[in-house]
Each structure stands twice: as structure tokens, then as C-alpha cells.
Tab-separated table of C-alpha atoms and ligand atoms in Angstrom:
chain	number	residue	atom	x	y	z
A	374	UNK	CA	18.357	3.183	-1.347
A	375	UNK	CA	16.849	4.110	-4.565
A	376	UNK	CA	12.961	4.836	-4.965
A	377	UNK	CA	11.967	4.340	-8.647
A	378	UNK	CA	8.845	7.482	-8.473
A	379	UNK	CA	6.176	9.011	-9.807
A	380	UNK	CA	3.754	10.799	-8.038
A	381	UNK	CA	0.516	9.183	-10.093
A	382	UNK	CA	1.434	5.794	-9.300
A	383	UNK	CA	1.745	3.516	-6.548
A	384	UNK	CA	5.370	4.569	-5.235
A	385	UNK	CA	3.634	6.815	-2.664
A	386	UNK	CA	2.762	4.134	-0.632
A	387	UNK	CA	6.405	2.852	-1.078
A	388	UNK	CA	7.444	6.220	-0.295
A	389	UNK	CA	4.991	6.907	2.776
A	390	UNK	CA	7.073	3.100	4.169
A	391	UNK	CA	10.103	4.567	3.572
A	392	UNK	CA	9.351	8.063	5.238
A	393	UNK	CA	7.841	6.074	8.496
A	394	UNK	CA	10.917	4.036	8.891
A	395	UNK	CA	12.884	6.926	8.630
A	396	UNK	CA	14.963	6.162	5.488
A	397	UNK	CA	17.446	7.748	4.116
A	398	UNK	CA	16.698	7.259	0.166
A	399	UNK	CA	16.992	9.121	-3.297
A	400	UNK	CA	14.215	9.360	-5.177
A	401	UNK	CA	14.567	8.061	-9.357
A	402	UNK	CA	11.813	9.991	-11.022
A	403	UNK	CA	10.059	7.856	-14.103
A	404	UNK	CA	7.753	9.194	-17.094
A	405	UNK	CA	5.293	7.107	-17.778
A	406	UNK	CA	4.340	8.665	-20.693
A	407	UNK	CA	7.796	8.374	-22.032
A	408	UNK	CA	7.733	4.791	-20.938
A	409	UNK	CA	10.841	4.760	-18.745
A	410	UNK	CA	9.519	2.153	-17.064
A	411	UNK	CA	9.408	0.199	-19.898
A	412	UNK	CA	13.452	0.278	-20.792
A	413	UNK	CA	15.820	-2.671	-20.125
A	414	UNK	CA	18.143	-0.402	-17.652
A	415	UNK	CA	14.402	-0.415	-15.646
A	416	UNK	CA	13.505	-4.186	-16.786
A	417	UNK	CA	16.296	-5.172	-15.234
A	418	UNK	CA	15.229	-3.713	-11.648
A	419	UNK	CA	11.136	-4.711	-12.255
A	420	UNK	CA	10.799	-7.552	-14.822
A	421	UNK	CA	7.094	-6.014	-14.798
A	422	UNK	CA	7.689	-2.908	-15.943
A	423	UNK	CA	5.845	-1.295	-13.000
A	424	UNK	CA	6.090	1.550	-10.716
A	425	UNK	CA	7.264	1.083	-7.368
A	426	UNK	CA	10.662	-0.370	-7.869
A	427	UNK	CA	13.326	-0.403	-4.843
A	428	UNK	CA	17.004	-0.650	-4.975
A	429	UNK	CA	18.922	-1.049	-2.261
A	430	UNK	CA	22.745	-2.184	-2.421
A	431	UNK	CA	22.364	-5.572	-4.708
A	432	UNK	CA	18.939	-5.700	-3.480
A	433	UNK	CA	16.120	-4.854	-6.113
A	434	UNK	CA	12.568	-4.888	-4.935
A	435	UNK	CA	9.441	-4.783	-6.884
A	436	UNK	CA	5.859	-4.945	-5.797
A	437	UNK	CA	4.535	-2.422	-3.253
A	438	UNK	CA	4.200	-5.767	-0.675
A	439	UNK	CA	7.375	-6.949	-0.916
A	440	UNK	CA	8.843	-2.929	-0.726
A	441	UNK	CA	7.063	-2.532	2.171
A	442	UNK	CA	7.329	-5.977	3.861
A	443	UNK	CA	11.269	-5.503	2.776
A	444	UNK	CA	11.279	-2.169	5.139
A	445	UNK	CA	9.408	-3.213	7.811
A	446	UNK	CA	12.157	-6.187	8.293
A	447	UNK	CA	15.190	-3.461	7.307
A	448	UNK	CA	14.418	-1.353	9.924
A	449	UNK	CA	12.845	-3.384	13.070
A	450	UNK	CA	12.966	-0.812	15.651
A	451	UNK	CA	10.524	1.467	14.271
A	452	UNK	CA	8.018	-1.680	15.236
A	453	UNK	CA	6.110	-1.860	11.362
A	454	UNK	CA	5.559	-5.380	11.991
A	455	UNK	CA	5.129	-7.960	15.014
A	456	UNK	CA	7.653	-9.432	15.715
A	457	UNK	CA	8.790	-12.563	13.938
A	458	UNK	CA	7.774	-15.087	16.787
A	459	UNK	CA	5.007	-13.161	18.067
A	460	UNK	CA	1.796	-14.756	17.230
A	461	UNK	CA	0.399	-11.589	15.963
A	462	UNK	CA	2.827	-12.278	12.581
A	463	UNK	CA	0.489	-14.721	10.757
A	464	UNK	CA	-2.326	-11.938	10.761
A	465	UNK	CA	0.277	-9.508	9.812
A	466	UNK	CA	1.749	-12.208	6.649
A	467	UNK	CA	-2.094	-12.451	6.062
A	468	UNK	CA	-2.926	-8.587	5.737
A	469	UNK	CA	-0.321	-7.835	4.008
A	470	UNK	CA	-1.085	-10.330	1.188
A	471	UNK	CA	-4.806	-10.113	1.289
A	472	UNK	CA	-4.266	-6.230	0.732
A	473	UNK	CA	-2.792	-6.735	-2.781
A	474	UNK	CA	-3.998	-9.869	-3.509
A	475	UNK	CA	-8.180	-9.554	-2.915
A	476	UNK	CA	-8.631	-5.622	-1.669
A	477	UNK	CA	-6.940	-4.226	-4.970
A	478	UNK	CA	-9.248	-6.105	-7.464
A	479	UNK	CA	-11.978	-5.935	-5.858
A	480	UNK	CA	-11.583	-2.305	-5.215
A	481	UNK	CA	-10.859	-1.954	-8.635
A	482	UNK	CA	-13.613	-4.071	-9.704
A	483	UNK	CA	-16.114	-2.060	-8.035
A	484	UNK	CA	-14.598	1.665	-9.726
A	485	UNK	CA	-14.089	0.042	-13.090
A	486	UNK	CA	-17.477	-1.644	-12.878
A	487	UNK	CA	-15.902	-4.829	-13.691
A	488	UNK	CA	-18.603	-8.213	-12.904
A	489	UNK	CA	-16.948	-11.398	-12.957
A	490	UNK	CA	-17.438	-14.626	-10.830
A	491	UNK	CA	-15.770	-13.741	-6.926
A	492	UNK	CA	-15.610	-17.449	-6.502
A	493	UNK	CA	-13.184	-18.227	-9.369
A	494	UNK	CA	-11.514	-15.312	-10.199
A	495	UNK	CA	-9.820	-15.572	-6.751
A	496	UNK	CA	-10.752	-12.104	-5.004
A	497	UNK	CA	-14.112	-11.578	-3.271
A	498	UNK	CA	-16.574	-8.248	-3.938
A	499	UNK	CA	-15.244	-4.744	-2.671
A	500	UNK	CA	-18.083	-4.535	0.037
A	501	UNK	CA	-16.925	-8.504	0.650
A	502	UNK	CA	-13.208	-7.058	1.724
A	503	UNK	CA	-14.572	-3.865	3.332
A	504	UNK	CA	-16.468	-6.519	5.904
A	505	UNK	CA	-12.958	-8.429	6.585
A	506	UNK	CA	-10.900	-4.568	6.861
A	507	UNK	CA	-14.114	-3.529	9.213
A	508	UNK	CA	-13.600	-6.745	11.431
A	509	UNK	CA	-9.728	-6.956	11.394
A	510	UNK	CA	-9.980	-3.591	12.953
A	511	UNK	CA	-11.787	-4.545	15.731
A	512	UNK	CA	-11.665	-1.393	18.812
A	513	UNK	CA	-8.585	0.289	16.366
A	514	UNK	CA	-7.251	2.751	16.546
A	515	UNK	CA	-4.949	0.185	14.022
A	516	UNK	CA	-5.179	-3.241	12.427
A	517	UNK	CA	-2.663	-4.098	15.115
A	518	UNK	CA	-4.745	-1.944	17.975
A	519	UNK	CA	-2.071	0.693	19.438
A	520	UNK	CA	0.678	-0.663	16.830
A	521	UNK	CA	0.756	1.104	13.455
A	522	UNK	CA	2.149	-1.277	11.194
A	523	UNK	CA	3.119	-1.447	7.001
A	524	UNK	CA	-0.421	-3.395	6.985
A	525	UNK	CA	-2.044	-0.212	7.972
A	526	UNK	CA	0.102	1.545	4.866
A	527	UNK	CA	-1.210	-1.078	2.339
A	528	UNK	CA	-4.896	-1.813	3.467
A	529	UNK	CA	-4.990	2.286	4.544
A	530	UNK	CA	-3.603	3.690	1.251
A	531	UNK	CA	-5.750	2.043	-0.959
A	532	UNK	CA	-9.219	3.657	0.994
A	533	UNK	CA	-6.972	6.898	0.696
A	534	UNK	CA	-6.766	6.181	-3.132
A	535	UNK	CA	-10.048	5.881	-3.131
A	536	UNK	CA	-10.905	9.486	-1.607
A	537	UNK	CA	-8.524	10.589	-4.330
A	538	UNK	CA	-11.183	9.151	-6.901
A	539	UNK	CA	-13.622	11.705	-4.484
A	540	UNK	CA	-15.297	7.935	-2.931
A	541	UNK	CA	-15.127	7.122	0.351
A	542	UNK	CA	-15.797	3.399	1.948
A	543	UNK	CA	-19.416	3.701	2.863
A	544	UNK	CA	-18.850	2.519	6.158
A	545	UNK	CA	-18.083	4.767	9.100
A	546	UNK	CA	-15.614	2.449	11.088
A	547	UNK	CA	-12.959	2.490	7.867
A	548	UNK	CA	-13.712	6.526	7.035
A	549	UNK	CA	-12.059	7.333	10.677
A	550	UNK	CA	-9.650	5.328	10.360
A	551	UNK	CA	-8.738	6.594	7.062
A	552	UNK	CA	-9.113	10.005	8.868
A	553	UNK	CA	-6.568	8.699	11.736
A	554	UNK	CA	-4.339	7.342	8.873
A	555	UNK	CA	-4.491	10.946	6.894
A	556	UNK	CA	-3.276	12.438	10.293
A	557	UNK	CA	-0.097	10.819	10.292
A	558	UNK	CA	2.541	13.501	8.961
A	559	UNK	CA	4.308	10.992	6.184
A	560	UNK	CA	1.011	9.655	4.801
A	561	UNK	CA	-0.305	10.050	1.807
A	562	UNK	CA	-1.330	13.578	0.910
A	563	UNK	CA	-4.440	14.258	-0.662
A	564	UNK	CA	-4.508	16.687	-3.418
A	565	UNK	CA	-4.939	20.417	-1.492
A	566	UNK	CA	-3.881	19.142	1.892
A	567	UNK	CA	-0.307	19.497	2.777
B	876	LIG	N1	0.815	-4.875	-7.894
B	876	LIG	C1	1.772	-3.898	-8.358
B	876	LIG	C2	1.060	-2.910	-9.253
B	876	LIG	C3	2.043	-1.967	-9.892
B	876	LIG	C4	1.379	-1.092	-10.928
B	876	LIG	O1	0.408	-1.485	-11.624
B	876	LIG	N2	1.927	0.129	-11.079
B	876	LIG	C5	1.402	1.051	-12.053
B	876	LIG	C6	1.431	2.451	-11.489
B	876	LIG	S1	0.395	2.623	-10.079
B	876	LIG	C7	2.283	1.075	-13.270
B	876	LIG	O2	3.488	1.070	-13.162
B	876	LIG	N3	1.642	1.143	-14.444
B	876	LIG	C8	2.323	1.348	-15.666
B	876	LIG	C9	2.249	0.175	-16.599
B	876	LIG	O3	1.826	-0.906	-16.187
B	876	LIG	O4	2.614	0.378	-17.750
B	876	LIG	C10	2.411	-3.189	-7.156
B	876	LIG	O5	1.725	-2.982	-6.149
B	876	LIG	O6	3.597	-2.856	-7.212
């Protein structure tokens, strides 16, 4: 497998999937500032033009969701997602989603400063999503209680980008379990931890 990388962009969470499932993968460094992401050889892998990209065999993979939902099905014994008849799945499907597709914004939103209407625009308020992560958690340690899963590398890197931006979540519950997430040996590194 091919990781399409650079260090300031979302391919670390791509790259902390790989590392828990054990990959074996090469790593495809990309300037941004030269705008290799931007040329048709890289078009041709992510239509967007956006860092992470995935290759694997025919396979291409864009979109740190799919990379990571990709993975988690790739490699099914290191146990990154219930089970495909287990009744724990739809909350998994669900997570994963909801990470990218209401979490993101709205984090963003709130760093950006960005007001717009939460009931059209399709993604609630940051402190909105930090009540659903808070309550998905339930007793922890994971989203999944014992299991760690690729929903605790989406939902978990984003509160770990946020540190990175020197915030943290305001709410106690999520901080430890960012803290429990940081302790894993493939996540995420902060800048001056190694
Ligand atoms: N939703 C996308 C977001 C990808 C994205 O915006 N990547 C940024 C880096 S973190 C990027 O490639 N930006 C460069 C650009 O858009 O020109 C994903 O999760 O893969």
C-alpha cells in the first residue's frame, strides 16, 4: 500500500489506521506548497485534490473515512470495527460518518469563528457534537467500551488536532479520553512528545 503524506495534513490519522492494523505500507511524501496534490498523476488517485490518498493494488482510496473504514475491513483481526452482523455496527457506520460529516465543521466552525444556521447547513454547533462524543462514550474507556476501534481514530484525532491548536474540549470526560487516546504508542504525536 501506498500512503499519499504530509505531516501538516490529515494523513496522520490515515497513517495512525494504518500503524494500528499493523500495515505494511510506503509512505508518498506531497508538497503542498508545490501543489503536488494538485497534478493529474495525483488527480487521478483523489479527484479532490486532497491529502490523505490510499493506494492499494487497483484500489485507490480517498477521504480519511473511507481510508480508515477501508482498513478496518482489510485487516479484521486486529478487531477496528464490530463485526459486520453484530449490532454494535450501525453505531460504528454512524460514528464514523458523523465524525467527518458534523464534528469537522462544527469544530472548525467554532476555531474559524464561522456563524451560520446549524439547522440548514447540515452540522450542529461544536459544543452540540461534544454533548453526542460525551454520551457515545458512556463508562469508556472507548466509544466501543473495552474495544478500540477506527471510530476512536476519527472522533479522537480531531480533539487531538485540537490540542495541536493549544485548545482542549472543555469538558473533562473527552480530555481523558484524549489523554487515554495520546497513550496509545501509534497515535498521533503531539509536537514535543515522542
Ligand atoms: N474530508 C477530507 C479533507 C481532506 C483535506 O481537506 N485535506 C487537506 C489537508 S488536511 C488538503 O489536502 N488540503 C489541500 C487543498 O485542499 O488544497 C478528508 O478527510 O480526507
Amino acid at each position: 500500500m501506498k500512503l499519499y503524506f504530509n505531516p501538516q495534513s490529515r494523513a496522520v490519522t490515515a497513517q495512525w489506521m494504518l500503524d494500528e492494523c499493523g500495515a505494511q505500507y510506503d509512505i508518498v511524501p506531497i508538497d503542498l506548497r508545490k501543489r503536488e496534490h494538485k497534478t493529474p498523476a495525483f488527480l487521478a488517485i483523489n479527484p479532490a485534490g486532497k491529502l490523505p490518498a490510499l493506494v492499494d493494488g487497483r484500489a485507490r482510496i480517498f477521504e480519511t473515512a473511507a481510508i480508515c473504514l477501508y482498513l478496518a475491513e482489510k485487516f479484521p483481526l486486529k478487531r477496528l470495527a464490530p463485526a459486520a452482523h453484530a449490532s454494535a455496527r450501525g453505531r460504528y457506520l454512524s460514528l464514523m460518518v458523523y465524525s467527518t460529516a458534523q464534528l469537522e465543521p462544527a469544530m472548525g466552525d467554532a476555531l474559524l469563528g464561522v456563524r451560520s444556521s446549524p439547522a440548514s447547513r447540515g452540522w450542529t454547533t461544536f459544543e452540540q457534537a461534544k454533548d453526542v462524543v460525551e454520551r457515545e462514550l458512556g463508562y469508556g474507556p472507548y466509544l466501543f467500551g473495552a474495544q478500540f476501534t477506527a471510530a476512536d481514530i476519527m472522533i479522537g484525532s480531531l480533539f487531538i488536532w485540537l490540542r495541536m491548536w493549544g485548545r482542549r474540549s472543555g469538558r473533562e470526560k473527552i480530555d481523558h479520553y484524549v489523554d487515554r487516546l495520546l497513550a496509545r504508542p501509534h497515535a498521533i504525536k503531539l509536537p514535543g512528545h515522542s
